[in-house]
Tab-separated table of C-alpha atoms and ligand atoms in Angstrom:
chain	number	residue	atom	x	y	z
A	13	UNK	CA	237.195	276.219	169.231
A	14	UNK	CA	233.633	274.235	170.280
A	15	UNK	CA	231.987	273.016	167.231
A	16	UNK	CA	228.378	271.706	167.680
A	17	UNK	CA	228.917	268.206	165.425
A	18	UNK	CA	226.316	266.332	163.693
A	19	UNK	CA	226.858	262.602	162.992
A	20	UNK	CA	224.582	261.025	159.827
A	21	UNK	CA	223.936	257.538	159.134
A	22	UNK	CA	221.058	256.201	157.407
A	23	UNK	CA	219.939	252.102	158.493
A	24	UNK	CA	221.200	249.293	156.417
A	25	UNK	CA	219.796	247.142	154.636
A	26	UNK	CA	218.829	244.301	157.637
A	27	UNK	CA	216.717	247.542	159.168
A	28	UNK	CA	217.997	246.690	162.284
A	29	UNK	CA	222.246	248.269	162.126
A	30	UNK	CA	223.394	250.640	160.204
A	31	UNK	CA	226.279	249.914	157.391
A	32	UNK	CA	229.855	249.186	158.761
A	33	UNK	CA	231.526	252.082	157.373
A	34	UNK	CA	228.748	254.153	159.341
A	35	UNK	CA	230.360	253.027	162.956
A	36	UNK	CA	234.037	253.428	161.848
A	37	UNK	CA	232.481	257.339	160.899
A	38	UNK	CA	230.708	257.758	164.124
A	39	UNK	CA	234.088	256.714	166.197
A	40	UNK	CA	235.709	259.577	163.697
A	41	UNK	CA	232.945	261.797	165.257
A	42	UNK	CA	233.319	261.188	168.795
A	43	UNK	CA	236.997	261.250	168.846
A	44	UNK	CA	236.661	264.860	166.830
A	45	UNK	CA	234.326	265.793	169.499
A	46	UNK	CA	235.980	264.732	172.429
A	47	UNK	CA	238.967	266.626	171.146
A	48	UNK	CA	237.315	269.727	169.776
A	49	UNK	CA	234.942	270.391	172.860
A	50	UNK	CA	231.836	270.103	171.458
A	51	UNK	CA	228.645	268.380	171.782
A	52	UNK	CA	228.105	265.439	169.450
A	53	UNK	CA	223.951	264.604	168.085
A	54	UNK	CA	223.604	261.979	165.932
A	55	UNK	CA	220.561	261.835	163.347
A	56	UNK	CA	219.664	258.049	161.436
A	57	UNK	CA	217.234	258.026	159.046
A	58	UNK	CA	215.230	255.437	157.665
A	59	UNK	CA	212.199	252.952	157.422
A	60	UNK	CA	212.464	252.674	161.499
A	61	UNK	CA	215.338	253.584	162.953
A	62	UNK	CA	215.014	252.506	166.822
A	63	UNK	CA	217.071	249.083	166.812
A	64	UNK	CA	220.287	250.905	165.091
A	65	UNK	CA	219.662	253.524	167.783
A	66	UNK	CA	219.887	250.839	170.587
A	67	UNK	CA	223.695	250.496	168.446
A	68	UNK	CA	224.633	253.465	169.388
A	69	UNK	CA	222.968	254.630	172.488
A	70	UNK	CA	225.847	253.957	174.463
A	71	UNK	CA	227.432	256.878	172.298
A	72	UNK	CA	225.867	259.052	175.184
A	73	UNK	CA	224.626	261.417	172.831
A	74	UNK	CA	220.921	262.755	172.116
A	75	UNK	CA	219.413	260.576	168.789
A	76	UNK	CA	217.371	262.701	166.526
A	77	UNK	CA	215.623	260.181	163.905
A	78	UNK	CA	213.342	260.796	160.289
A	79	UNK	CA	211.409	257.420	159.755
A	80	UNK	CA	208.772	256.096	157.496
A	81	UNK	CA	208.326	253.866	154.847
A	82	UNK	CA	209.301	257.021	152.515
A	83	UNK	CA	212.569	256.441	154.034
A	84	UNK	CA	213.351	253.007	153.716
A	85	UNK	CA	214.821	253.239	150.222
A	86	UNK	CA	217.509	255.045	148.732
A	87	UNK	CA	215.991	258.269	147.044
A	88	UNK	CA	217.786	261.768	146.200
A	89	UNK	CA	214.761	263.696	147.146
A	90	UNK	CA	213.419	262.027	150.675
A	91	UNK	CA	216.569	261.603	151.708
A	92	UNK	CA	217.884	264.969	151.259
A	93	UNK	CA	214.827	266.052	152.920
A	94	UNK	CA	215.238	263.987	156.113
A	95	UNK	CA	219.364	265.378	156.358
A	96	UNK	CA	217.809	268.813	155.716
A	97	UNK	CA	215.297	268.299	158.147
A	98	UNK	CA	217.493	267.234	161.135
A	99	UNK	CA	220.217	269.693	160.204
A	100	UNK	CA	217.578	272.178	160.564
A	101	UNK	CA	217.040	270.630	164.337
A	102	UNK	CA	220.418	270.600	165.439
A	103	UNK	CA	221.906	273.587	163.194
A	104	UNK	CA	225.704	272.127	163.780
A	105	UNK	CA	228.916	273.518	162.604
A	106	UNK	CA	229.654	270.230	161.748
A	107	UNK	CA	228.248	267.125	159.817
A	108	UNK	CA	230.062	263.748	159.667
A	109	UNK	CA	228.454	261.240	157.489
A	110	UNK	CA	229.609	258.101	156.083
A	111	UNK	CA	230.394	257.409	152.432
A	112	UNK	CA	227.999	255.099	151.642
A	113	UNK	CA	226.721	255.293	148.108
A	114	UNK	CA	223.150	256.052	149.183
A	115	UNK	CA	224.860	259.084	151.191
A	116	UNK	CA	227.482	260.284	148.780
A	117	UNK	CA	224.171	260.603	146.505
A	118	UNK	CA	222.907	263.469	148.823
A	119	UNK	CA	225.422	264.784	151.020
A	120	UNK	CA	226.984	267.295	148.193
A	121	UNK	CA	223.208	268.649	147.158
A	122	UNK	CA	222.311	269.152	150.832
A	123	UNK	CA	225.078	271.028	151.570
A	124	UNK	CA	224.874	273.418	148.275
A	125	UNK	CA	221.152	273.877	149.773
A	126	UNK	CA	222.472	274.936	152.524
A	127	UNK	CA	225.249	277.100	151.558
A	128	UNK	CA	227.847	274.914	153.720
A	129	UNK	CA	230.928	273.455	152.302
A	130	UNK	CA	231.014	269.400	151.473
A	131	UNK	CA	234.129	267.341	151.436
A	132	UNK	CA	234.131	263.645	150.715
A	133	UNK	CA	236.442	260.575	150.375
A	134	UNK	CA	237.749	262.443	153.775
A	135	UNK	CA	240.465	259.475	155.238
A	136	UNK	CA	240.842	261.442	158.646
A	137	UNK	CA	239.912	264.009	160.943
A	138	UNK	CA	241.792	265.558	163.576
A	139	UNK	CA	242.561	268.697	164.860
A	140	UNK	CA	245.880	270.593	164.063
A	141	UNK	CA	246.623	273.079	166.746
A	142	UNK	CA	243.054	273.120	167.802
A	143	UNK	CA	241.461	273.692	164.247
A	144	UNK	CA	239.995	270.861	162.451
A	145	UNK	CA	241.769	268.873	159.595
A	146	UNK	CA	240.240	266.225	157.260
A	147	UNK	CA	242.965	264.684	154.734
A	148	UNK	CA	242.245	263.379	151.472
A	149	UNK	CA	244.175	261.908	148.860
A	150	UNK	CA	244.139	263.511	145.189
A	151	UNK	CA	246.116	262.516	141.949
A	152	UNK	CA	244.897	258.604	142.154
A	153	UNK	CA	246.337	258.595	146.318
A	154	UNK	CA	249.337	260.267	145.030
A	155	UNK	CA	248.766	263.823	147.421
A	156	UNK	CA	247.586	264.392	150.654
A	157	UNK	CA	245.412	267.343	150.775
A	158	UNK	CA	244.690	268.635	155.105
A	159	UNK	CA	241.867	270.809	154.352
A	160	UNK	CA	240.867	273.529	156.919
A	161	UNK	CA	237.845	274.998	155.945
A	162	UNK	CA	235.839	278.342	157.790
A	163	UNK	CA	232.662	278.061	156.427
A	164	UNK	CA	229.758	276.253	158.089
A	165	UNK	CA	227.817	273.731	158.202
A	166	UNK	CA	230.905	271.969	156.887
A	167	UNK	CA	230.061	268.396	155.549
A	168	UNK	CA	232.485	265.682	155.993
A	169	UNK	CA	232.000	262.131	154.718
A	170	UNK	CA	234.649	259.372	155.576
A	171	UNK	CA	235.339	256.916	153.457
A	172	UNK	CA	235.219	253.197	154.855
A	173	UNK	CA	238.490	251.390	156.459
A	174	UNK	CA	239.796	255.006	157.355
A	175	UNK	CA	238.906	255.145	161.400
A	176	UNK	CA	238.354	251.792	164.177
A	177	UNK	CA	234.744	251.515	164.599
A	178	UNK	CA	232.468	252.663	167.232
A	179	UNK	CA	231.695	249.883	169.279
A	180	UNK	CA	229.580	250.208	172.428
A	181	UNK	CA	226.903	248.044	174.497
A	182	UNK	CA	223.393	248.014	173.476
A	183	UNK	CA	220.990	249.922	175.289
A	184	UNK	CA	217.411	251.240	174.828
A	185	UNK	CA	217.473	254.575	172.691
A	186	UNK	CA	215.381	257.695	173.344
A	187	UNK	CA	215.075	258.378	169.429
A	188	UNK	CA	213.285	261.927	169.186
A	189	UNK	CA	211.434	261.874	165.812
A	190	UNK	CA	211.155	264.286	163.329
A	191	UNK	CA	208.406	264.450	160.712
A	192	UNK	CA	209.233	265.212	157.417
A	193	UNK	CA	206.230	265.649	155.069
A	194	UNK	CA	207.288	265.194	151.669
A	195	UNK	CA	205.828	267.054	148.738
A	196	UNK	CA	204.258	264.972	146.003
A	197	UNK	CA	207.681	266.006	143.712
A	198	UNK	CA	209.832	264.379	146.338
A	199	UNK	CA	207.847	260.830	145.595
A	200	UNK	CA	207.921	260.664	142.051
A	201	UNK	CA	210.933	258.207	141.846
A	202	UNK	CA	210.151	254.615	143.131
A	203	UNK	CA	212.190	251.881	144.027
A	204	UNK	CA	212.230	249.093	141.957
A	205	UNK	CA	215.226	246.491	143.479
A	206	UNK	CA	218.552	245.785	143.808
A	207	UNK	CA	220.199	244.095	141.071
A	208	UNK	CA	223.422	241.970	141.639
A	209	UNK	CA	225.488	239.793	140.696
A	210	UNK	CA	225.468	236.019	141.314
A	211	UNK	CA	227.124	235.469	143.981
A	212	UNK	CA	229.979	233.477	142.256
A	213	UNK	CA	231.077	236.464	140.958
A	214	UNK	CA	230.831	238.506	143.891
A	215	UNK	CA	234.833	238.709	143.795
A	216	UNK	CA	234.723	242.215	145.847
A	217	UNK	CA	234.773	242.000	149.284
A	218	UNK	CA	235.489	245.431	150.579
A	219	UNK	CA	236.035	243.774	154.213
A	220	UNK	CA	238.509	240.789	153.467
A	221	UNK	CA	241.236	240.670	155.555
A	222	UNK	CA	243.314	239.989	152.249
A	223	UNK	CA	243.393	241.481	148.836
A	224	UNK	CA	244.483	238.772	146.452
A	225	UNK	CA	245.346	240.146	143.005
A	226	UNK	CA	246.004	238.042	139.810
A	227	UNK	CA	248.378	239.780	136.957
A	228	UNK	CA	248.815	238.563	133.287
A	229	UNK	CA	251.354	236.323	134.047
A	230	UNK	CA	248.118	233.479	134.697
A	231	UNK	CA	247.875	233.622	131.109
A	232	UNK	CA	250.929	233.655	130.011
A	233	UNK	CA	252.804	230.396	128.395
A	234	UNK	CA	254.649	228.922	131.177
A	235	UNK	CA	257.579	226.392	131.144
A	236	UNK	CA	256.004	223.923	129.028
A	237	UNK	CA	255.063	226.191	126.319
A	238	UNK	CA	251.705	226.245	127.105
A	239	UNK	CA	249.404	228.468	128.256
A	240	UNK	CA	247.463	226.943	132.018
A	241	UNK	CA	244.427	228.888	132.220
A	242	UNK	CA	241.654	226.333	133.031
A	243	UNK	CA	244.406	225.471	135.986
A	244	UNK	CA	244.550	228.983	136.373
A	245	UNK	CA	241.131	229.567	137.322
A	246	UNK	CA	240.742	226.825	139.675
A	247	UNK	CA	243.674	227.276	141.539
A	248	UNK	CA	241.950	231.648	141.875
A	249	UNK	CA	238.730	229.955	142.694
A	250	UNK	CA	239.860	228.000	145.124
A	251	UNK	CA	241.866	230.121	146.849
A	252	UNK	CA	239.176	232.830	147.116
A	253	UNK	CA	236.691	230.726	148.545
A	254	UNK	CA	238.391	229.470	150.989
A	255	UNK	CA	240.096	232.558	152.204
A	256	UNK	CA	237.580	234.702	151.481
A	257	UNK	CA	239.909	237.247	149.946
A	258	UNK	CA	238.994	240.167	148.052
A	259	UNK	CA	239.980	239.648	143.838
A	260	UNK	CA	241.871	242.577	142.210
A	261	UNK	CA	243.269	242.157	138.748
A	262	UNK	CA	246.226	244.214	136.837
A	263	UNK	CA	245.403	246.197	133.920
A	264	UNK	CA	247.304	243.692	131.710
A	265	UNK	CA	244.635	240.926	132.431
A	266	UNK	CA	241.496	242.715	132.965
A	267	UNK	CA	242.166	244.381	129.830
A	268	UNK	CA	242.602	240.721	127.841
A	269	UNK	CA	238.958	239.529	129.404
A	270	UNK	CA	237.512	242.673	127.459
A	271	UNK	CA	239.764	241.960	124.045
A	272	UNK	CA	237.435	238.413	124.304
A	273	UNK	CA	240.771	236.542	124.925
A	274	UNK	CA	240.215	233.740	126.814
A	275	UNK	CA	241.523	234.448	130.177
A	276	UNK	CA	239.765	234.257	133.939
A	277	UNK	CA	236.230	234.266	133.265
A	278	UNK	CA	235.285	235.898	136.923
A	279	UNK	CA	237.682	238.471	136.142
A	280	UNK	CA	236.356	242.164	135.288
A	281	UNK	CA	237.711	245.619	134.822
A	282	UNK	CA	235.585	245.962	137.994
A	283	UNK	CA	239.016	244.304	139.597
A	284	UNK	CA	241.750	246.258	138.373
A	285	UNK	CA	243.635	247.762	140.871
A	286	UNK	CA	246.118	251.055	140.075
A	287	UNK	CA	246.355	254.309	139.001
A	288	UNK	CA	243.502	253.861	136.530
A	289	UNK	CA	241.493	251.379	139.041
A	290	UNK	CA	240.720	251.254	142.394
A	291	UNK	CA	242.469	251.765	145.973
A	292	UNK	CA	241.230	248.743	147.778
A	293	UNK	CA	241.737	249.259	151.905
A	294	UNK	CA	242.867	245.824	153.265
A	295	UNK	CA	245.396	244.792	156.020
A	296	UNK	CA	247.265	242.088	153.910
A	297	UNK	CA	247.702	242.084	149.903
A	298	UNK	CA	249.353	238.999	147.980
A	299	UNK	CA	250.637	239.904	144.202
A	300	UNK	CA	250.834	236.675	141.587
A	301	UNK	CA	251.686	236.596	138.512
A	302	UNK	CA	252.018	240.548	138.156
A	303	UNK	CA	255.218	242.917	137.357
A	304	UNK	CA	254.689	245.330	140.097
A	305	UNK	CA	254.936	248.027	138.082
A	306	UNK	CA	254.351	251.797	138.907
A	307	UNK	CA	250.656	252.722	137.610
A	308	UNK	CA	249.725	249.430	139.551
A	309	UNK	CA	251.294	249.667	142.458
A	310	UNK	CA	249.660	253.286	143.141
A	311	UNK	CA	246.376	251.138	143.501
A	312	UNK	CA	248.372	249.046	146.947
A	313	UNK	CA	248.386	252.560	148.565
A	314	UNK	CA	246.900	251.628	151.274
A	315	UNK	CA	247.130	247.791	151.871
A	316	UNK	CA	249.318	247.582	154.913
A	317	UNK	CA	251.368	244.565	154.228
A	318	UNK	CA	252.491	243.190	150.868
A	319	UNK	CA	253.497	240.262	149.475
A	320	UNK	CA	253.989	238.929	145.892
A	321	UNK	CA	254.852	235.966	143.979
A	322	UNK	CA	256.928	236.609	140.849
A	323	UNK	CA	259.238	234.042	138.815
A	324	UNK	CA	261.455	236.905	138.018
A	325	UNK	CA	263.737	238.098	140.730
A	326	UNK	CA	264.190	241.269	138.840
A	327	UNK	CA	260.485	242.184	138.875
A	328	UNK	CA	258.974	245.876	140.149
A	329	UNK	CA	258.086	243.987	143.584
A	330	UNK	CA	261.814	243.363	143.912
A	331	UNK	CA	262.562	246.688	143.740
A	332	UNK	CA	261.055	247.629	146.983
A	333	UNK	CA	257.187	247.924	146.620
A	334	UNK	CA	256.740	244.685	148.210
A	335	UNK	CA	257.438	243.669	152.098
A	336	UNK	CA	258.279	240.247	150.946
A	337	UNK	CA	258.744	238.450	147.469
A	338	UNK	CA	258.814	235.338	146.940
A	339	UNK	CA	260.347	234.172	143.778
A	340	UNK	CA	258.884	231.288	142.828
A	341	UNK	CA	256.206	229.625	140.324
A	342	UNK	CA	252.670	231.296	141.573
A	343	UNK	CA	250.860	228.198	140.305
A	344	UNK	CA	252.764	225.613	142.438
A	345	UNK	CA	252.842	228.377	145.642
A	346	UNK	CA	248.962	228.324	145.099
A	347	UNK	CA	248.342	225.062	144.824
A	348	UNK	CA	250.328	224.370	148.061
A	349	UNK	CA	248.696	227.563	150.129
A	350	UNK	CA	244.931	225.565	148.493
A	351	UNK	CA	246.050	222.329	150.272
A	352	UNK	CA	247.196	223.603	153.831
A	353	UNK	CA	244.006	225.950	154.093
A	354	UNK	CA	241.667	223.046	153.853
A	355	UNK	CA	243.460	221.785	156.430
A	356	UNK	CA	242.612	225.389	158.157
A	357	UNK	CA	239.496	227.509	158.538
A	358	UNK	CA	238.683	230.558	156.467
A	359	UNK	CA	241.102	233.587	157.547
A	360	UNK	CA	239.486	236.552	155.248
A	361	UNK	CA	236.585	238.271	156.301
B	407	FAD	C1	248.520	255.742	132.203
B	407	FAD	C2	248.637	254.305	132.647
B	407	FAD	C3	247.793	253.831	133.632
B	407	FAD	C4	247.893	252.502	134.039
B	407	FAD	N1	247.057	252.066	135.033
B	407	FAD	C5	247.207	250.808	135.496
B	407	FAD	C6	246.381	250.318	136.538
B	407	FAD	O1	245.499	251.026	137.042
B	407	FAD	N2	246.558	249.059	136.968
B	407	FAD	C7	247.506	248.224	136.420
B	407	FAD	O2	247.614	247.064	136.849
B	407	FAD	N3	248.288	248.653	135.429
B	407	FAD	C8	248.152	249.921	134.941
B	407	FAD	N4	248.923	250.319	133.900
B	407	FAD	C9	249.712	249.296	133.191
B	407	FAD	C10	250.995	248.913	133.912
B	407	FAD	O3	251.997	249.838	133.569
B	407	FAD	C11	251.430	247.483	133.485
B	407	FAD	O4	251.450	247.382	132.096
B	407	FAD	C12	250.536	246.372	134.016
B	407	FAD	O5	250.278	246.549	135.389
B	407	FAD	C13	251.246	245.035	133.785
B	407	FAD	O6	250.423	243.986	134.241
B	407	FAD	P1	251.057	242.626	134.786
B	407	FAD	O7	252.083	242.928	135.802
B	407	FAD	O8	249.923	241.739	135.181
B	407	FAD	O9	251.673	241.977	133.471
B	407	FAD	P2	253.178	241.796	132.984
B	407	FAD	O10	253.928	243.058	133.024
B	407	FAD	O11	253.074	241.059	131.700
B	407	FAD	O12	253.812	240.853	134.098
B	407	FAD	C14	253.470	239.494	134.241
B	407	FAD	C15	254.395	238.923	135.307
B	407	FAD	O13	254.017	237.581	135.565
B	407	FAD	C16	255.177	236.878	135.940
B	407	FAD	N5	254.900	235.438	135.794
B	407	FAD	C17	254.597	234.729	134.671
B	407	FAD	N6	254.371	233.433	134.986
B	407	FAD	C18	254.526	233.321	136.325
B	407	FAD	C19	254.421	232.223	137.236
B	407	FAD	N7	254.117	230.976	136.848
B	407	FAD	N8	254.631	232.484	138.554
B	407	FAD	C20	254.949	233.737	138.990
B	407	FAD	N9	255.076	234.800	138.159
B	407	FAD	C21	254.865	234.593	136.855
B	407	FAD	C22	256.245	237.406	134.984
B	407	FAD	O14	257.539	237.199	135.527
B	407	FAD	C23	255.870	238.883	134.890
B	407	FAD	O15	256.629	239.653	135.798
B	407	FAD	C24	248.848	251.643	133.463
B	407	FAD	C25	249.701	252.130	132.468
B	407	FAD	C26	249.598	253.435	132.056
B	407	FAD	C27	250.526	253.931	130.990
């Protein structure tokens, strides 16, 4: 069946693009709407949204924009105002949005407003004999869920690393504006900054190439009887900057950073990767110094290729939850993998 499909994005931070995870949801909604057989509009909001519209003129599809300085910031009650406003203007059956934080904000309020249906953390759509399906994993990425849903407008927002990005020339955009006048209630909240951390400790990189994770084993007493951990940290450090790898952390060694231990020092719960962390997306992950066990290994889900570096050949990797182990001392593999990529350039993102 046609569905009339609304694509969302609101500009990033630069003013001039909008966020990554914005063109890998746009190529979600052009592929739905190419195989659904119906007309894609896409709406951008924010402070001026003409140069991310060049971005994705090429799309072919008409541009419906809310702008202002009212827009420019993240804020519950302009933004939900602008989506309102150019759902109003297109009335789809369908609205694809990314899941950005600034979006996820609004997304499930709009639609309540509305009385359409919301579904987020969506990691693909596609029709199944004809009818639209988004999946979505449940239970810490345990279950798929394919939802099929009647009701309309149905809200959809994709998570990032889920769909190849749009990618198209630029051209000149015919942006057609809509005004949104916002009531004084709507401007109470102002926008103060963005707070952050230094970026030494930015250890997160959602777009690495590589997720490099560190288990307790880094603080454990090695051959000598003695614990490493200075070594420890530089041989991390090192590695990260120069790969430019993402940092995840088993429970067993964030865990000791908040029992004051002295372990990693850049190392938060923030990190920890499993069943009662995060699902990092990244092509390539490489395990040190960590079992492998169960309620962690949930977390590698959906990191395509995995590798780990254990001592023990018996460990949880062994036991076929890695692609390739190597067993072997993760502070002399380390060191070695430090020395031949300064003799490289950077591979992570
Ligand atoms: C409800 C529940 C939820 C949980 N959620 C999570 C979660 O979200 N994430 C998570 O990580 N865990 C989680 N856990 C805990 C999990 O079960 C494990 O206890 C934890 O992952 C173990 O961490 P580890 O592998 O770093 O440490 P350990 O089990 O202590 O393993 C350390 C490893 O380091 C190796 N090692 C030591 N020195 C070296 C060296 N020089 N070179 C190479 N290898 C070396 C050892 O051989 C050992 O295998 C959860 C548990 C429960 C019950």
């Amino acid at each position: 069946m046609s569905q009339n499909i609304l694509f969302l994005a609101h500009v990033d931070e630069s003013g001039i693009v909008l966020p990554k995870v914005a063109y890998e949801a746009l190529g979600a909604a052009v592929d739905a709407a190419s195989q659904l057989g119906g007309t894609l509009t896409i709406g951008l909001v924010g402070e001026n949204v003409q140069a991310a519209a060049n971005t994705v003129a090429a799309a072919g599809a008409r541009i419906l924009g809310v702008s202002g300085p009212d827009f420019a910031q993240p804020r519950y009650a302009s933004d939900a105002a602008a989506v309102e406003a150019i759902r109003k203007a297109v009335a789809p059956d369908i609205v694809i949005a990314p899941g950005t934080s600034r979006f996820l904000r609004v997304m499930a309020g709009v639609a309540g407003r509305l009385k359409g249906r919301v579904d987020t953390h969506l990691t693909s759509l596609e029709p199944v004999d004809g009818v639209l399906t988004a999946k979505r994993w449940f239970y810490r990425q345990r279950m798929e869920a394919l939802i099929q849903r009647e009701a309309r407008p149905w809200f959809l927002v994709v998570d990032s690393g889920c769909h190849a990005a749009w990618t198209g020339t630029m051209a000149t955009a015919q942006v057609e504006s809509i005004t949104v006048h916002l009531p004084a209630e709507a401007q109470r909240t102002t926008f103060a900054g963005v707070r952050v951390p230094n970026a030494d400790a930015q250890t997160i990189r959602p777009d690495a190439k590589l997720l490099f994770v560190a288990g307790a084993g880094w603080s454990k007493k090695q051959a000598d009887g003695k614990t490493h951990l200075p070594e420890a940290e530089t041989l991390i450090l090192e590695f990260l900057r120069k790969s430019g790898a993402s940092l995840g952390g088993s429970k067993s060694l964030v865990d000791q950073t908040g029992e004051n231990q002295a372990v990693l020092g850049f190392m938060t719960h923030l990190n920890q990767v499993g069943q009662t962390g995060s699902t990092p997306r990244h092509p390539k992950g490489l395990s040190t110094c960590c079992h492998g066990e169960e309620p962690h290994v949930v977390g590698w889900r959906f990191i395509n290729e995995r590798r780990a570096v254990n001592l023990d050949p018996n460990c949880g990797w062994a036991r076929g939850k890695a692609d390739v182990l190597y067993v072997a001392d993760a502070f002399q593999v380390m060191a070695k993998l430090n020395s031949l990529l300064a003799e490289k350039a950077p591979l992570g993102g």
